[in-house]
Amino acid sequence: MLEIRGLEVSYGPVTAVRGIDVDVNMGEVVALIGPNGAGKTSTLRAISGLVPHGGSVRLDGVDCRSLKIEELARAGLIHVPEGRRIFPSLDVYENLQVGATAGIGRTEGFSIDDVFDLFPPLQPLRKRDGWALSGGEQQMVAVGRALVAKPRVLLLDEPSLGLSPKYTQAVYGALAQVAERIPLLLVEQNTVMALKHCTRAAVMVGGKLVLEGTAGDLADREALVASYLGEEPALAGEEVALHRDT
């Protein structure tokens, strides 16, 4: 569904992404994990057309270079950026309505009622303005807004960033259901959640993919993954245990 070849991103003299290849197939959740500054966010921004890039991005065989940012969204390449970025002066329902505009013309996908089913805490908050929501509630709205855009591929940048364990579980519980219908490309520093929910994962360091495999493969190579991520091996062991318990 999504094919990236030789992707490169530079900011002046600084190269953030160095010729990486990524595929996301139907039925998959692919996770990019790595330390700060690895190039993960730049990768997603390039795929969705937010920054200039080299290499190719193809959505279901269509060259994305020929499409403007808004055309990519209408084609079903939907991006949930880091930081949520919901509209603070609009209430929850209105924020979701805004997202629905990108899905006009596609019949399959999630409705606003589906979003409230996925995120029950939002139901009593329909009329609450965005600025009055907690960080976890805002993240639910941000993901919900993307879902009603009827994505064919969903890009998510750090969906657990800054969330309490309660809201992290709620968001990932919903994404597990979403993944049954939509392929996901996920950027995440929370290795526990990434390996728990992904089909395949890649470790990104210095703009390059340095290690790739299934979630199980990477869990079995815990010490190597931990060394790339700059983590203590004991922490990696805890993550592997959590992964295997699921």
PDB file of C-alpha atoms in Angstrom:
ATOM      1  CA  MET A   1       0.000   0.000   0.000  1.00  0.00           C
ATOM      2  CA  LEU A   2       2.865   2.386   0.830  1.00  0.00           C
ATOM      3  CA  GLU A   3       6.277   2.041  -0.817  1.00  0.00           C
ATOM      4  CA  ILE A   4       9.200   4.314   0.056  1.00  0.00           C
ATOM      5  CA  ARG A   5      12.479   4.009  -1.832  1.00  0.00           C
ATOM      6  CA  GLY A   6      15.702   5.947  -1.287  1.00  0.00           C
ATOM      7  CA  LEU A   7      14.017   8.579   0.896  1.00  0.00           C
ATOM      8  CA  GLU A   8      16.304  11.485   1.744  1.00  0.00           C
ATOM      9  CA  VAL A   9      15.605  14.657   3.717  1.00  0.00           C
ATOM     10  CA  SER A  10      18.035  17.536   4.208  1.00  0.00           C
ATOM     11  CA  TYR A  11      17.772  20.824   6.065  1.00  0.00           C
ATOM     12  CA  GLY A  12      20.462  22.978   4.493  1.00  0.00           C
ATOM     13  CA  PRO A  13      23.790  21.210   5.046  1.00  0.00           C
ATOM     14  CA  VAL A  14      22.284  18.735   7.537  1.00  0.00           C
ATOM     15  CA  THR A  15      21.010  15.398   6.195  1.00  0.00           C
ATOM     16  CA  ALA A  16      18.261  14.058   8.459  1.00  0.00           C
ATOM     17  CA  VAL A  17      17.200  10.984   6.462  1.00  0.00           C
ATOM     18  CA  ARG A  18      19.720   9.036   4.412  1.00  0.00           C
ATOM     19  CA  GLY A  19      18.210   6.995   1.591  1.00  0.00           C
ATOM     20  CA  ILE A  20      15.896   4.667   3.517  1.00  0.00           C
ATOM     21  CA  ASP A  21      13.479   2.090   2.097  1.00  0.00           C
ATOM     22  CA  VAL A  22      10.197   1.269   3.874  1.00  0.00           C
ATOM     23  CA  ASP A  23       7.147  -0.771   2.837  1.00  0.00           C
ATOM     24  CA  VAL A  24       3.769  -0.849   4.568  1.00  0.00           C
ATOM     25  CA  ASN A  25       1.449  -3.588   3.351  1.00  0.00           C
ATOM     26  CA  MET A  26      -2.228  -4.224   3.996  1.00  0.00           C
ATOM     27  CA  GLY A  27      -2.769  -5.724   7.434  1.00  0.00           C
ATOM     28  CA  GLU A  28       0.528  -4.416   8.807  1.00  0.00           C
ATOM     29  CA  VAL A  29       1.619  -2.069  11.560  1.00  0.00           C
ATOM     30  CA  VAL A  30       5.176  -0.935  10.861  1.00  0.00           C
ATOM     31  CA  ALA A  31       7.038   0.903  13.618  1.00  0.00           C
ATOM     32  CA  LEU A  32      10.069   3.172  13.342  1.00  0.00           C
ATOM     33  CA  ILE A  33      11.857   3.318  16.684  1.00  0.00           C
ATOM     34  CA  GLY A  34      15.010   5.163  17.624  1.00  0.00           C
ATOM     35  CA  PRO A  35      16.529   7.900  19.770  1.00  0.00           C
ATOM     36  CA  ASN A  36      15.789  11.622  19.498  1.00  0.00           C
ATOM     37  CA  GLY A  37      17.225  13.125  16.328  1.00  0.00           C
ATOM     38  CA  ALA A  38      17.208   9.816  14.448  1.00  0.00           C
ATOM     39  CA  GLY A  39      15.137  11.217  11.576  1.00  0.00           C
ATOM     40  CA  LYS A  40      11.865   9.489  12.372  1.00  0.00           C
ATOM     41  CA  THR A  41       9.639  12.574  12.324  1.00  0.00           C
ATOM     42  CA  SER A  42      11.371  13.883   9.191  1.00  0.00           C
ATOM     43  CA  THR A  43      10.559  10.568   7.522  1.00  0.00           C
ATOM     44  CA  LEU A  44       6.841  10.930   8.200  1.00  0.00           C
ATOM     45  CA  ARG A  45       6.841  14.598   7.183  1.00  0.00           C
ATOM     46  CA  ALA A  46       8.506  13.721   3.888  1.00  0.00           C
ATOM     47  CA  ILE A  47       6.059  10.896   3.170  1.00  0.00           C
ATOM     48  CA  SER A  48       3.081  13.201   3.694  1.00  0.00           C
ATOM     49  CA  GLY A  49       4.627  15.963   1.580  1.00  0.00           C
ATOM     50  CA  LEU A  50       5.322  18.437   4.387  1.00  0.00           C
ATOM     51  CA  VAL A  51       9.047  18.745   3.612  1.00  0.00           C
ATOM     52  CA  PRO A  52      10.992  18.440   0.337  1.00  0.00           C
ATOM     53  CA  HIS A  53      12.672  15.085  -0.140  1.00  0.00           C
ATOM     54  CA  GLY A  54      14.618  12.892  -2.490  1.00  0.00           C
ATOM     55  CA  GLY A  55      13.675   9.365  -3.459  1.00  0.00           C
ATOM     56  CA  SER A  56      10.177   8.108  -4.171  1.00  0.00           C
ATOM     57  CA  VAL A  57       6.938   7.647  -2.216  1.00  0.00           C
ATOM     58  CA  ARG A  58       4.146   5.625  -3.799  1.00  0.00           C
ATOM     59  CA  LEU A  59       0.647   5.158  -2.370  1.00  0.00           C
ATOM     60  CA  ASP A  60      -1.011   2.071  -3.838  1.00  0.00           C
ATOM     61  CA  GLY A  61       1.217   2.435  -6.892  1.00  0.00           C
ATOM     62  CA  VAL A  62       0.615   6.183  -7.382  1.00  0.00           C
ATOM     63  CA  ASP A  63       3.662   8.475  -7.354  1.00  0.00           C
ATOM     64  CA  CYS A  64       3.049  10.944  -4.516  1.00  0.00           C
ATOM     65  CA  ARG A  65       5.419  13.509  -6.002  1.00  0.00           C
ATOM     66  CA  SER A  66       2.707  14.432  -8.471  1.00  0.00           C
ATOM     67  CA  LEU A  67       0.242  15.294  -5.680  1.00  0.00           C
ATOM     68  CA  LYS A  68      -0.046  18.372  -3.479  1.00  0.00           C
ATOM     69  CA  ILE A  69      -0.307  17.976   0.301  1.00  0.00           C
ATOM     70  CA  GLU A  70      -4.093  18.361   0.286  1.00  0.00           C
ATOM     71  CA  GLU A  71      -4.371  15.922  -2.630  1.00  0.00           C
ATOM     72  CA  LEU A  72      -2.369  13.345  -0.695  1.00  0.00           C
ATOM     73  CA  ALA A  73      -4.802  13.680   2.208  1.00  0.00           C
ATOM     74  CA  ARG A  74      -7.775  13.300  -0.117  1.00  0.00           C
ATOM     75  CA  ALA A  75      -6.101  10.232  -1.618  1.00  0.00           C
ATOM     76  CA  GLY A  76      -6.090   8.679   1.854  1.00  0.00           C
ATOM     77  CA  LEU A  77      -2.570   9.321   3.170  1.00  0.00           C
ATOM     78  CA  ILE A  78      -3.417  10.730   6.600  1.00  0.00           C
ATOM     79  CA  HIS A  79      -0.856  11.978   9.117  1.00  0.00           C
ATOM     80  CA  VAL A  80      -1.351  12.419  12.882  1.00  0.00           C
ATOM     81  CA  PRO A  81       1.535  14.746  13.804  1.00  0.00           C
ATOM     82  CA  GLU A  82       3.420  14.922  17.051  1.00  0.00           C
ATOM     83  CA  GLY A  83       1.829  17.433  19.417  1.00  0.00           C
ATOM     84  CA  ARG A  84      -1.832  16.679  18.495  1.00  0.00           C
ATOM     85  CA  ARG A  85      -2.536  20.107  16.952  1.00  0.00           C
ATOM     86  CA  ILE A  86      -6.283  20.057  17.373  1.00  0.00           C
ATOM     87  CA  PHE A  87      -8.239  23.296  16.971  1.00  0.00           C
ATOM     88  CA  PRO A  88      -8.462  24.820  20.475  1.00  0.00           C
ATOM     89  CA  SER A  89     -11.496  27.003  19.745  1.00  0.00           C
ATOM     90  CA  LEU A  90     -13.544  24.126  18.278  1.00  0.00           C
ATOM     91  CA  ASP A  91     -15.287  21.556  20.422  1.00  0.00           C
ATOM     92  CA  VAL A  92     -14.623  17.825  20.146  1.00  0.00           C
ATOM     93  CA  TYR A  93     -17.418  17.176  17.658  1.00  0.00           C
ATOM     94  CA  GLU A  94     -16.386  20.127  15.487  1.00  0.00           C
ATOM     95  CA  ASN A  95     -12.752  18.965  15.447  1.00  0.00           C
ATOM     96  CA  LEU A  96     -13.922  15.586  14.181  1.00  0.00           C
ATOM     97  CA  GLN A  97     -16.106  17.214  11.541  1.00  0.00           C
ATOM     98  CA  VAL A  98     -13.068  19.067  10.190  1.00  0.00           C
ATOM     99  CA  GLY A  99     -11.274  15.764   9.694  1.00  0.00           C
ATOM    100  CA  ALA A 100     -14.177  14.318   7.762  1.00  0.00           C
ATOM    101  CA  THR A 101     -13.648  16.736   4.877  1.00  0.00           C
ATOM    102  CA  ALA A 102     -10.587  14.819   3.629  1.00  0.00           C
ATOM    103  CA  GLY A 103     -12.610  11.613   3.401  1.00  0.00           C
ATOM    104  CA  ILE A 104     -15.268  12.940   1.029  1.00  0.00           C
ATOM    105  CA  GLY A 105     -15.669  10.512  -1.860  1.00  0.00           C
ATOM    106  CA  ARG A 106     -14.484   7.400   0.022  1.00  0.00           C
ATOM    107  CA  THR A 107     -17.163   5.211   1.539  1.00  0.00           C
ATOM    108  CA  GLU A 108     -15.080   2.810   3.643  1.00  0.00           C
ATOM    109  CA  GLY A 109     -13.658   3.996   6.927  1.00  0.00           C
ATOM    110  CA  PHE A 110     -14.660   5.330  10.310  1.00  0.00           C
ATOM    111  CA  SER A 111     -17.583   7.600  11.121  1.00  0.00           C
ATOM    112  CA  ILE A 112     -17.729  10.102  13.969  1.00  0.00           C
ATOM    113  CA  ASP A 113     -19.925   7.661  15.894  1.00  0.00           C
ATOM    114  CA  ASP A 114     -17.243   4.987  15.352  1.00  0.00           C
ATOM    115  CA  VAL A 115     -14.683   7.315  16.923  1.00  0.00           C
ATOM    116  CA  PHE A 116     -16.843   7.752  20.020  1.00  0.00           C
ATOM    117  CA  ASP A 117     -17.114   3.957  20.211  1.00  0.00           C
ATOM    118  CA  LEU A 118     -13.340   3.609  19.987  1.00  0.00           C
ATOM    119  CA  PHE A 119     -12.781   6.353  22.575  1.00  0.00           C
ATOM    120  CA  PRO A 120     -15.650   6.187  25.108  1.00  0.00           C
ATOM    121  CA  PRO A 121     -14.144   8.976  27.304  1.00  0.00           C
ATOM    122  CA  LEU A 122     -14.849  11.444  24.476  1.00  0.00           C
ATOM    123  CA  GLN A 123     -18.593  10.804  24.398  1.00  0.00           C
ATOM    124  CA  PRO A 124     -19.489  13.107  27.330  1.00  0.00           C
ATOM    125  CA  LEU A 125     -17.022  15.711  26.014  1.00  0.00           C
ATOM    126  CA  ARG A 126     -18.633  16.292  22.606  1.00  0.00           C
ATOM    127  CA  LYS A 127     -19.218  19.990  23.300  1.00  0.00           C
ATOM    128  CA  ARG A 128     -16.004  20.694  25.217  1.00  0.00           C
ATOM    129  CA  ASP A 129     -13.577  23.050  23.468  1.00  0.00           C
ATOM    130  CA  GLY A 130     -10.197  21.721  22.463  1.00  0.00           C
ATOM    131  CA  TRP A 131      -8.282  24.026  24.801  1.00  0.00           C
ATOM    132  CA  ALA A 132     -10.141  22.572  27.807  1.00  0.00           C
ATOM    133  CA  LEU A 133      -9.156  18.958  27.092  1.00  0.00           C
ATOM    134  CA  SER A 134      -6.366  17.068  28.830  1.00  0.00           C
ATOM    135  CA  GLY A 135      -3.388  15.873  26.795  1.00  0.00           C
ATOM    136  CA  GLY A 136      -4.800  12.360  26.598  1.00  0.00           C
ATOM    137  CA  GLU A 137      -8.199  13.616  25.490  1.00  0.00           C
ATOM    138  CA  GLN A 138      -6.569  15.798  22.838  1.00  0.00           C
ATOM    139  CA  GLN A 139      -4.645  12.809  21.508  1.00  0.00           C
ATOM    140  CA  MET A 140      -7.868  10.825  21.221  1.00  0.00           C
ATOM    141  CA  VAL A 141      -9.413  13.690  19.249  1.00  0.00           C
ATOM    142  CA  ALA A 142      -6.340  13.925  17.006  1.00  0.00           C
ATOM    143  CA  VAL A 143      -6.465  10.217  16.187  1.00  0.00           C
ATOM    144  CA  GLY A 144     -10.248  10.351  15.776  1.00  0.00           C
ATOM    145  CA  ARG A 145      -9.990  13.320  13.419  1.00  0.00           C
ATOM    146  CA  ALA A 146      -7.581  11.297  11.274  1.00  0.00           C
ATOM    147  CA  LEU A 147      -9.851   8.261  11.262  1.00  0.00           C
ATOM    148  CA  VAL A 148     -12.925  10.122  10.002  1.00  0.00           C
ATOM    149  CA  ALA A 149     -10.748  11.285   7.081  1.00  0.00           C
ATOM    150  CA  LYS A 150     -11.070   7.647   5.959  1.00  0.00           C
ATOM    151  CA  PRO A 151      -7.346   6.900   5.636  1.00  0.00           C
ATOM    152  CA  ARG A 152      -5.995   4.231   3.348  1.00  0.00           C
ATOM    153  CA  VAL A 153      -2.703   4.459   5.248  1.00  0.00           C
ATOM    154  CA  LEU A 154      -2.369   6.145   8.642  1.00  0.00           C
ATOM    155  CA  LEU A 155       0.890   7.784   9.751  1.00  0.00           C
ATOM    156  CA  LEU A 156       1.257   8.387  13.497  1.00  0.00           C
ATOM    157  CA  ASP A 157       4.050  10.407  15.079  1.00  0.00           C
ATOM    158  CA  GLU A 158       4.680   9.636  18.774  1.00  0.00           C
ATOM    159  CA  PRO A 159       1.066   8.874  19.737  1.00  0.00           C
ATOM    160  CA  SER A 160       2.031   8.122  23.351  1.00  0.00           C
ATOM    161  CA  LEU A 161       4.243  11.185  23.882  1.00  0.00           C
ATOM    162  CA  GLY A 162       3.435  12.918  27.171  1.00  0.00           C
ATOM    163  CA  LEU A 163       0.494  10.648  27.973  1.00  0.00           C
ATOM    164  CA  SER A 164      -0.207   8.937  31.272  1.00  0.00           C
ATOM    165  CA  PRO A 165      -0.205   5.115  31.256  1.00  0.00           C
ATOM    166  CA  LYS A 166      -4.012   5.198  31.341  1.00  0.00           C
ATOM    167  CA  TYR A 167      -4.306   7.250  28.162  1.00  0.00           C
ATOM    168  CA  THR A 168      -1.431   5.428  26.470  1.00  0.00           C
ATOM    169  CA  GLN A 169      -3.320   2.165  26.932  1.00  0.00           C
ATOM    170  CA  ALA A 170      -6.548   3.753  25.685  1.00  0.00           C
ATOM    171  CA  VAL A 171      -4.931   5.134  22.534  1.00  0.00           C
ATOM    172  CA  TYR A 172      -3.093   1.927  21.695  1.00  0.00           C
ATOM    173  CA  GLY A 173      -6.152  -0.171  22.479  1.00  0.00           C
ATOM    174  CA  ALA A 174      -8.048   1.826  19.863  1.00  0.00           C
ATOM    175  CA  LEU A 175      -5.164   1.604  17.369  1.00  0.00           C
ATOM    176  CA  ALA A 176      -5.150  -2.186  17.711  1.00  0.00           C
ATOM    177  CA  GLN A 177      -8.740  -2.167  16.458  1.00  0.00           C
ATOM    178  CA  VAL A 178      -7.930   0.339  13.722  1.00  0.00           C
ATOM    179  CA  ALA A 179      -5.060  -1.851  12.497  1.00  0.00           C
ATOM    180  CA  GLU A 180      -7.548  -4.590  11.638  1.00  0.00           C
ATOM    181  CA  ARG A 181      -8.836  -2.321   8.855  1.00  0.00           C
ATOM    182  CA  ILE A 182      -6.062   0.159   7.997  1.00  0.00           C
ATOM    183  CA  PRO A 183      -2.276  -0.276   7.632  1.00  0.00           C
ATOM    184  CA  LEU A 184      -0.273   1.914  10.017  1.00  0.00           C
ATOM    185  CA  LEU A 185       3.188   3.457   9.922  1.00  0.00           C
ATOM    186  CA  LEU A 186       4.098   4.391  13.465  1.00  0.00           C
ATOM    187  CA  VAL A 187       6.932   6.494  14.875  1.00  0.00           C
ATOM    188  CA  GLU A 188       7.421   5.844  18.574  1.00  0.00           C
ATOM    189  CA  GLN A 189      10.031   6.255  21.308  1.00  0.00           C
ATOM    190  CA  ASN A 190       8.006   4.038  23.642  1.00  0.00           C
ATOM    191  CA  THR A 191       9.623   0.758  22.623  1.00  0.00           C
ATOM    192  CA  VAL A 192       7.309  -1.233  24.867  1.00  0.00           C
ATOM    193  CA  MET A 193       4.179  -0.103  23.050  1.00  0.00           C
ATOM    194  CA  ALA A 194       5.776  -0.165  19.604  1.00  0.00           C
ATOM    195  CA  LEU A 195       6.942  -3.786  19.873  1.00  0.00           C
ATOM    196  CA  LYS A 196       3.719  -4.814  21.563  1.00  0.00           C
ATOM    197  CA  HIS A 197       1.512  -3.594  18.727  1.00  0.00           C
ATOM    198  CA  CYS A 198       3.568  -3.651  15.522  1.00  0.00           C
ATOM    199  CA  THR A 199       3.913  -6.354  12.900  1.00  0.00           C
ATOM    200  CA  ARG A 200       7.380  -5.245  11.843  1.00  0.00           C
ATOM    201  CA  ALA A 201       9.788  -2.671  13.230  1.00  0.00           C
ATOM    202  CA  ALA A 202      12.945  -0.872  12.207  1.00  0.00           C
ATOM    203  CA  VAL A 203      15.513   0.863  14.391  1.00  0.00           C
ATOM    204  CA  MET A 204      16.508   4.248  12.979  1.00  0.00           C
ATOM    205  CA  VAL A 205      19.758   5.952  14.014  1.00  0.00           C
ATOM    206  CA  GLY A 206      21.442   8.937  12.362  1.00  0.00           C
ATOM    207  CA  GLY A 207      18.958   9.011   9.509  1.00  0.00           C
ATOM    208  CA  LYS A 208      19.514   5.363   8.566  1.00  0.00           C
ATOM    209  CA  LEU A 209      17.670   2.112   9.240  1.00  0.00           C
ATOM    210  CA  VAL A 210      20.225   0.047  11.131  1.00  0.00           C
ATOM    211  CA  LEU A 211      18.138  -2.946  12.172  1.00  0.00           C
ATOM    212  CA  GLU A 212      14.863  -4.376  10.838  1.00  0.00           C
ATOM    213  CA  GLY A 213      12.668  -7.377  11.515  1.00  0.00           C
ATOM    214  CA  THR A 214       9.421  -8.622  12.963  1.00  0.00           C
ATOM    215  CA  ALA A 215       8.497  -7.527  16.463  1.00  0.00           C
ATOM    216  CA  GLY A 216       9.486 -10.973  17.687  1.00  0.00           C
ATOM    217  CA  ASP A 217      12.848 -10.835  15.912  1.00  0.00           C
ATOM    218  CA  LEU A 218      13.727  -7.524  17.527  1.00  0.00           C
ATOM    219  CA  ALA A 219      12.496  -8.688  20.917  1.00  0.00           C
ATOM    220  CA  ASP A 220      14.852 -11.670  20.685  1.00  0.00           C
ATOM    221  CA  ARG A 221      17.733  -9.285  19.919  1.00  0.00           C
ATOM    222  CA  GLU A 222      17.027  -7.144  22.964  1.00  0.00           C
ATOM    223  CA  ALA A 223      20.620  -6.271  23.843  1.00  0.00           C
ATOM    224  CA  LEU A 224      21.388  -5.073  20.308  1.00  0.00           C
ATOM    225  CA  VAL A 225      18.193  -3.016  20.129  1.00  0.00           C
ATOM    226  CA  ALA A 226      18.967  -1.503  23.540  1.00  0.00           C
ATOM    227  CA  SER A 227      22.460  -0.522  22.402  1.00  0.00           C
ATOM    228  CA  TYR A 228      21.071   1.361  19.394  1.00  0.00           C
ATOM    229  CA  LEU A 229      18.427   3.077  21.513  1.00  0.00           C
ATOM    230  CA  GLY A 230      20.866   4.022  24.266  1.00  0.00           C
ATOM    231  CA  GLU A 231      18.882   2.070  26.866  1.00  0.00           C
ATOM    232  CA  GLU A 232      20.023  -0.048  29.764  1.00  0.00           C
ATOM    233  CA  PRO A 233      19.780  -3.763  28.903  1.00  0.00           C
ATOM    234  CA  ALA A 234      17.564  -4.334  31.944  1.00  0.00           C
ATOM    235  CA  LEU A 235      15.009  -1.906  30.531  1.00  0.00           C
ATOM    236  CA  ALA A 236      15.110  -3.683  27.198  1.00  0.00           C
ATOM    237  CA  GLY A 237      14.526  -6.946  29.032  1.00  0.00           C
ATOM    238  CA  GLU A 238      11.417  -5.537  30.672  1.00  0.00           C
ATOM    239  CA  GLU A 239      10.130  -4.464  27.274  1.00  0.00           C
ATOM    240  CA  VAL A 240      10.714  -7.923  25.821  1.00  0.00           C
ATOM    241  CA  ALA A 241       8.909  -9.525  28.725  1.00  0.00           C
ATOM    242  CA  LEU A 242       5.920  -7.260  28.189  1.00  0.00           C
ATOM    243  CA  HIS A 243       5.950  -8.069  24.473  1.00  0.00           C
ATOM    244  CA  ARG A 244       6.076 -11.820  25.045  1.00  0.00           C
ATOM    245  CA  ASP A 245       3.295 -11.721  27.610  1.00  0.00           C
ATOM    246  CA  THR A 246       0.961 -10.435  24.901  1.00  0.00           C
TER     247      THR A 246
END
